[in-house]
Coordinates of C-alpha atoms in Angstrom, one line a residue:
M1 CA 14.8 29.4 40.8
P2 CA 11.5 27.7 41.8
E3 CA 11.3 23.9 41.8
P4 CA 9.0 22.5 39.0
A5 CA 5.6 21.3 40.2
P6 CA 5.2 17.6 40.3
P7 CA 3.5 16.1 37.3
Q8 CA -0.3 15.6 37.6
T9 CA -1.6 12.0 37.5
D10 CA -5.1 10.6 37.2
Q11 CA -4.5 8.0 39.8
K12 CA -6.8 8.1 42.8
T13 CA -5.6 7.4 46.3
V14 CA -7.6 4.7 48.0
Y15 CA -7.9 4.9 51.8
F16 CA -8.8 2.1 54.0
T17 CA -10.2 2.6 57.5
L18 CA -9.7 0.0 60.2
A19 CA -12.5 0.0 62.7
A20 CA -14.0 -2.4 65.2
D21 CA -17.2 -4.3 64.5
S22 CA -20.0 -1.9 65.2
G23 CA -22.9 -4.4 65.1
W24 CA -25.4 -6.0 62.8
R25 CA -26.2 -2.8 60.9
Q26 CA -22.6 -2.5 59.7
R27 CA -22.4 -6.3 59.0
I28 CA -25.5 -6.2 56.8
Q29 CA -24.3 -3.1 54.9
L30 CA -20.9 -4.8 54.2
A31 CA -22.6 -8.0 53.2
L32 CA -25.0 -6.2 50.8
A33 CA -22.0 -4.2 49.4
D34 CA -20.2 -7.5 48.8
L35 CA -23.1 -9.0 46.9
G36 CA -23.7 -5.8 44.8
E37 CA -20.0 -5.5 43.9
G38 CA -19.7 -9.2 43.2
A39 CA -22.6 -9.2 40.8
R40 CA -20.7 -6.8 38.6
F41 CA -17.9 -9.4 38.2
F42 CA -20.0 -11.8 36.2
R43 CA -17.4 -12.0 33.5
L44 CA -14.7 -12.9 36.0
I45 CA -17.0 -15.6 37.5
W46 CA -17.5 -17.1 34.1
A47 CA -13.8 -17.0 33.2
L48 CA -12.8 -18.6 36.5
A49 CA -15.4 -21.4 36.2
L50 CA -14.2 -22.2 32.7
S51 CA -10.6 -22.1 33.9
D52 CA -11.4 -24.6 36.6
I53 CA -12.9 -27.0 34.2
K54 CA -10.0 -26.7 31.7
Q55 CA -7.4 -27.2 34.5
R56 CA -9.3 -30.2 35.9
Y57 CA -9.4 -31.9 32.5
R58 CA -6.1 -30.6 31.1
G59 CA -4.6 -33.1 28.6
S60 CA -7.9 -35.0 28.3
T61 CA -9.5 -35.3 24.9
L62 CA -13.1 -35.7 26.0
G63 CA -12.8 -33.5 29.1
P64 CA -16.0 -33.4 31.2
F65 CA -17.6 -35.9 28.8
W66 CA -15.6 -38.6 30.6
L67 CA -18.0 -38.0 33.6
T68 CA -20.9 -38.2 31.2
I69 CA -19.8 -41.5 29.8
S70 CA -19.2 -42.9 33.3
M71 CA -22.6 -41.7 34.5
G72 CA -24.3 -43.1 31.4
V73 CA -22.8 -46.6 32.1
Q74 CA -23.7 -46.4 35.7
I75 CA -27.3 -45.4 35.0
G76 CA -27.7 -48.1 32.4
A77 CA -26.5 -50.8 34.8
M78 CA -28.6 -49.6 37.7
A79 CA -31.7 -49.3 35.5
F80 CA -31.9 -53.0 34.7
L81 CA -31.2 -54.0 38.3
Y82 CA -33.6 -51.7 40.1
A83 CA -36.4 -52.0 37.5
D84 CA -36.4 -55.7 38.1
L85 CA -36.1 -55.3 41.8
F86 CA -39.0 -52.9 42.1
H87 CA -41.0 -54.7 39.4
L88 CA -41.2 -51.6 37.1
Q89 CA -41.2 -51.2 33.4
L90 CA -37.8 -50.2 32.1
R91 CA -39.3 -47.8 29.6
S92 CA -40.9 -45.7 32.3
Y93 CA -38.2 -46.2 35.0
L94 CA -35.2 -45.4 32.9
P95 CA -36.1 -41.7 32.3
Y96 CA -37.0 -41.3 36.0
L97 CA -33.7 -42.8 37.2
T98 CA -31.6 -40.8 34.7
A99 CA -33.2 -37.5 35.7
S100 CA -32.9 -38.3 39.4
M101 CA -29.2 -39.3 39.2
I102 CA -28.1 -36.3 37.1
L103 CA -30.0 -33.9 39.3
W104 CA -28.8 -35.4 42.6
N105 CA -25.2 -35.5 41.5
Y106 CA -25.6 -31.8 40.6
L107 CA -27.2 -31.0 43.9
T108 CA -24.6 -32.9 45.8
A109 CA -21.7 -31.1 44.0
L110 CA -23.3 -27.7 44.7
V111 CA -23.5 -28.5 48.5
L112 CA -20.1 -30.3 48.9
E113 CA -18.0 -28.0 46.7
G114 CA -19.9 -24.9 47.9
S115 CA -18.9 -25.8 51.5
G116 CA -15.3 -25.6 50.4
C117 CA -15.4 -22.7 48.0
F118 CA -13.4 -20.3 50.3
I119 CA -10.9 -23.0 51.3
A120 CA -10.3 -23.8 47.6
S121 CA -9.9 -20.1 46.8
E122 CA -7.4 -19.4 49.6
T123 CA -4.7 -17.9 47.3
L124 CA -7.2 -15.5 45.6
I125 CA -8.7 -14.4 48.9
K126 CA -5.3 -13.6 50.5
G127 CA -3.8 -12.1 47.4
N128 CA -6.6 -10.0 45.9
R129 CA -9.4 -7.9 47.1
I130 CA -12.3 -9.7 45.4
P131 CA -15.9 -9.9 46.7
F132 CA -16.6 -13.2 48.4
L133 CA -19.6 -13.7 46.1
V134 CA -17.2 -14.3 43.2
H135 CA -15.9 -17.5 44.9
A136 CA -19.3 -18.8 45.7
A137 CA -20.8 -18.1 42.3
R138 CA -17.7 -19.5 40.6
C139 CA -18.4 -22.9 42.2
V140 CA -22.1 -22.8 41.2
V141 CA -21.3 -21.9 37.6
R142 CA -18.6 -24.6 37.3
N143 CA -20.9 -27.3 38.5
T144 CA -23.7 -26.1 36.3
I145 CA -21.5 -26.4 33.2
V146 CA -20.7 -30.0 34.2
M147 CA -24.3 -30.8 34.8
A148 CA -25.1 -29.4 31.3
H149 CA -22.6 -32.0 29.9
N150 CA -24.4 -34.8 31.8
A151 CA -27.8 -33.6 30.6
V152 CA -26.9 -35.1 27.2
I153 CA -27.6 -38.5 28.8
L154 CA -31.2 -37.5 29.6
V155 CA -31.8 -36.2 26.1
I156 CA -30.6 -39.5 24.7
V157 CA -32.8 -41.5 27.1
L158 CA -35.9 -39.4 26.4
V159 CA -35.4 -40.0 22.7
L160 CA -34.8 -43.7 23.0
T161 CA -37.8 -44.3 25.3
R162 CA -40.0 -42.1 23.1
A163 CA -41.0 -40.1 26.2
H164 CA -43.8 -37.6 25.8
L165 CA -42.3 -34.1 25.7
S166 CA -44.3 -31.0 26.4
F167 CA -44.0 -27.4 27.4
S168 CA -43.4 -28.5 31.0
L169 CA -39.8 -29.0 30.1
V170 CA -39.4 -25.2 30.2
Q171 CA -40.8 -25.2 33.8
S172 CA -37.7 -27.0 35.0
V173 CA -35.6 -23.9 34.2
F174 CA -37.4 -22.2 37.0
G175 CA -36.4 -24.9 39.4
L176 CA -32.8 -24.9 38.3
L177 CA -32.6 -21.1 38.8
L178 CA -34.0 -21.5 42.3
W179 CA -31.3 -24.2 42.9
M180 CA -28.6 -21.8 41.8
V181 CA -29.8 -19.0 44.0
D182 CA -30.0 -21.4 47.0
A183 CA -26.5 -22.8 46.1
V184 CA -24.9 -19.3 46.0
A185 CA -26.5 -18.4 49.3
L186 CA -25.6 -21.7 51.0
S187 CA -22.0 -21.5 49.6
L188 CA -21.5 -18.1 51.2
F189 CA -22.6 -19.4 54.6
L190 CA -21.2 -23.0 54.6
G191 CA -18.0 -21.8 52.9
A192 CA -17.4 -19.5 55.8
V193 CA -18.3 -22.0 58.5
C194 CA -16.3 -24.8 56.9
A195 CA -13.3 -22.5 56.6
R196 CA -13.5 -22.0 60.4
F197 CA -14.4 -25.5 61.4
R198 CA -12.6 -28.0 59.1
D199 CA -14.5 -31.0 60.7
I200 CA -17.8 -29.9 59.1
P201 CA -17.2 -30.8 55.5
P202 CA -16.9 -34.6 56.3
I203 CA -20.1 -34.3 58.3
I204 CA -21.9 -32.6 55.3
S205 CA -20.6 -35.3 53.0
A206 CA -22.0 -38.0 55.4
V207 CA -25.4 -36.3 55.6
M208 CA -25.6 -36.1 51.8
Q209 CA -24.9 -39.8 51.5
I210 CA -27.7 -40.6 54.0
A211 CA -30.1 -38.2 52.2
F212 CA -29.4 -40.1 48.9
F213 CA -31.1 -43.2 50.3
L214 CA -33.9 -41.4 52.1
T215 CA -34.8 -39.4 49.0
P216 CA -36.8 -40.9 46.1
I217 CA -34.0 -41.2 43.6
L218 CA -33.5 -45.0 43.0
W219 CA -37.1 -45.7 44.2
Q220 CA -40.4 -44.0 43.7
V221 CA -42.7 -42.6 46.3
D222 CA -45.6 -44.8 45.2
I223 CA -44.0 -47.9 46.6
L224 CA -44.3 -46.5 50.1
K225 CA -48.0 -45.8 50.1
S226 CA -48.7 -48.7 52.4
H227 CA -46.0 -47.5 54.9
S228 CA -47.3 -44.6 56.9
V229 CA -44.1 -44.0 58.8
A230 CA -42.0 -44.0 55.7
M231 CA -44.4 -41.6 54.0
E232 CA -44.0 -39.2 56.9
L233 CA -40.2 -39.2 56.5
V234 CA -40.6 -38.4 52.8
K235 CA -43.1 -35.6 53.6
F236 CA -40.6 -33.9 55.9
N237 CA -37.6 -34.4 53.6
P238 CA -36.7 -31.0 52.1
F239 CA -34.7 -32.6 49.2
V240 CA -37.9 -34.2 47.9
Y241 CA -39.6 -30.9 47.1
L242 CA -36.4 -29.3 45.7
L243 CA -35.8 -32.3 43.5
D244 CA -39.4 -32.6 42.3
I245 CA -39.7 -29.0 41.0
V246 CA -37.0 -29.8 38.5
R247 CA -37.5 -33.5 37.9
D248 CA -41.2 -33.6 37.4
P249 CA -41.3 -31.0 34.5
L250 CA -38.5 -33.0 32.8
L251 CA -40.6 -36.1 32.9
G252 CA -43.7 -34.2 31.6
K253 CA -45.6 -34.0 34.8
G254 CA -45.6 -30.3 35.3
F255 CA -45.7 -28.3 38.5
D256 CA -47.6 -29.3 41.6
L257 CA -48.7 -26.2 43.6
V258 CA -47.9 -27.8 47.0
Q259 CA -44.4 -28.8 45.8
V260 CA -43.7 -25.3 44.5
L261 CA -44.9 -23.6 47.7
A262 CA -42.8 -26.0 49.8
A263 CA -39.7 -25.5 47.7
L264 CA -40.1 -21.7 47.8
C265 CA -40.5 -21.8 51.6
I266 CA -37.4 -23.9 51.9
S267 CA -35.4 -21.6 49.6
I268 CA -36.5 -18.5 51.5
M269 CA -35.3 -20.0 54.7
V270 CA -32.0 -21.1 53.2
V271 CA -31.4 -17.6 51.7
V272 CA -32.3 -15.7 54.8
V273 CA -30.3 -17.9 57.2
S274 CA -27.3 -18.0 54.9
F275 CA -27.3 -14.2 54.4
F276 CA -27.3 -13.4 58.1
G277 CA -24.7 -16.2 58.7
F278 CA -22.5 -14.7 55.9
A279 CA -22.9 -11.2 57.3
R280 CA -21.8 -12.5 60.7
C281 CA -18.7 -14.4 59.4
R282 CA -17.7 -12.2 56.4
G283 CA -15.1 -10.1 58.2
R284 CA -13.2 -13.2 59.5
I285 CA -13.1 -15.4 56.3
A286 CA -9.7 -14.1 55.2
F287 CA -8.2 -15.1 58.5
W288 CA -9.8 -18.6 58.5
V289 CA -8.8 -19.8 55.1

C-alpha cells in the first residue's frame, strides 16, 4: 500500500547565503535594500517610538509634560537674567530664547540618542531580523514627539508677547523635515560607529556642549558685529544655518536664501557621508552591539 503524500503547506522556505564581502557595489545594494525595506515598517517605527515614551514615563500622570514644565521654568528664569545682561527687551528676547532652547534641546537629543540608537536596540538587533533603518527612525520619531510637547511653551510665549504671526510659520516645517532626514542619516552612521567605539558617545556629548555656547542660542548675532573674529566663527558654524532655517520662520522672519542654501549643502554632505559610512559598517553592526 503506497504511503500518503505529505500535506501541502503554503509556507515558503527562506534561504540565506553566507558570502564574503564583495566590495562597495554589494555594500551599497544592501544599504539601499535596508532603507527600502525599513521604509515599509513605518507603523512599527511609530509603535516603538510611542512604546519608548510610555515606558519612560510609566506611572507618571503628566508624562512628557514634566519635561515641558521643567523647560518652561528654566526658560523663564534665563529670560530675565540674560535680557538684563545683554540689555534687551524681554518682550522681544523671550520668544527668541524659547524657540532657541526648544530647538537646541531637540537637535541635541537627535544627535546624542541617535549615536546610541543601535546600542539601545541591542536585544531587537540580535533577536529579530529588522532593517537597521527602523532603529534609527524610531529614535528620531520619539524625540520629535517629545519636542512637540515642548512646543506648547513656544505657543504660550508667542501669545503672551503678542508676537506677529505670519505664513512664515509654515516654512519652519521644511526645516524640521530637513532636520529629521539628517537625523536619520546621522543616526545610521554614528549609531554604527559608536557601537564599535564606545568612547565616541562621550566625545559627541562634549562637542555638543561646546557648540551650545558657540551657537547663538542664549545670545544674538547682532552683539558680535564689532568683533570680526567672533563673526568668522559664527559664519563657519554649521549649527547656525541649521538652527536659523527653523527658528527664523517661527519668529516671523521668513527664509534667507543664503541660510537655506548653506543648510541644504550641509544636509547633503551629512546624508552622503552617512550613507557611505552606514554601507561600510552595516554588515558588522550586529557583532558590535
